[in-house]
Amino acid sequence: MKQGTAAAAFVLSATVFTTFGALAQKVDSIQPWEVGDKKSFQWTLGSKVLRVDEEAVEVTDQEVRISSRTPERAYETTVDRASFALSASVCLANGQQCTFSPPLNALSLPLTKGRKWSTSFTVTGETFSADVTQDRVVEKMERIKVPGGEFDAYRIAFTGRIKGKDAKGAAFSGKEEGTDWFAVTASGKPFVVKTVYRNSFGEKTSSELLSMAFK
């Protein structure tokens, strides 16, 4: 079955991220992406490895809209301008275009070690819909190395409970777990350096930063 909820990642370059000393304190506020901000990441889904290229194409008073493309298809990503909460994205666990209502709160401010929060939402994909509740915690700050460079990041672990139906009406339920490594640019823009995810349906996925071009 293809019911995973892991969503798209957001990234940055080693030339503008915060220093480890600054990151070790806390982040009280974030800044939105700007039109033209770009990044690429490597997405592993099962035995398939794809490059995903993303670019912010529109910024309104409420949200940032991002075009996401692989060699196989295009996706739409939408995040809240103020909170970075995710309302639309590719579901990395299954490759479907998904929406999240209310938005998935991958971050909670102030961002600091030990911070805990829960986020509940309905994720709707191309062949399923599911109610999900995730419990998230900032475990620690650490330096992480990916193909795009080395970054000082907040390690955010999460577990989730999933209950939904597929396109034929068949019910399913299960669990998920994963880790996001978030960092923030010197100007306050948040991004994901790396994500790993798996669920009780046997789906596994990961993503890692390849490159970026932020204003």
Short mmCIF file of C-alpha atoms in Angstrom, two decimals, residues 11-20 22-23 26-27 29-34 151-152 154 183-191 212 214-215:
data_model
loop_
_atom_site.label_atom_id
_atom_site.label_comp_id
_atom_site.label_asym_id
_atom_site.label_seq_id
_atom_site.Cartn_x
_atom_site.Cartn_y
_atom_site.Cartn_z
CA VAL A 11 17.58 23.09 1.50
CA LEU A 12 20.45 25.63 1.45
CA SER A 13 24.17 26.18 0.77
CA ALA A 14 27.08 26.09 3.16
CA THR A 15 27.93 29.73 2.41
CA VAL A 16 25.05 31.27 4.35
CA PHE A 17 23.92 28.92 7.11
CA THR A 18 24.15 29.91 10.77
CA THR A 19 27.23 29.01 12.78
CA PHE A 20 27.00 26.17 15.28
CA ALA A 22 24.35 30.61 17.03
CA LEU A 23 22.33 27.51 16.22
CA LYS A 26 17.29 29.05 19.73
CA VAL A 27 15.36 30.39 16.77
CA SER A 29 11.36 33.66 14.24
CA ILE A 30 11.91 32.69 10.62
CA GLN A 31 11.84 34.50 7.28
CA PRO A 32 10.01 33.36 4.13
CA TRP A 33 11.67 32.16 0.97
CA GLU A 34 11.82 34.68 -1.89
CA PHE A 151 25.59 21.90 8.02
CA ASP A 152 24.79 22.59 11.66
CA TYR A 154 18.42 20.76 14.57
CA ALA A 183 18.80 24.46 9.69
CA VAL A 184 18.27 28.21 9.26
CA THR A 185 20.14 30.63 7.03
CA ALA A 186 21.91 33.69 8.39
CA SER A 187 18.93 35.71 7.12
CA GLY A 188 16.44 33.42 8.89
CA LYS A 189 15.17 31.16 6.10
CA PRO A 190 14.49 27.56 7.27
CA PHE A 191 15.45 24.51 5.20
CA MET A 212 21.12 25.57 -3.69
CA PHE A 214 19.31 31.44 -2.12
CA LYS A 215 19.10 35.23 -2.23
#
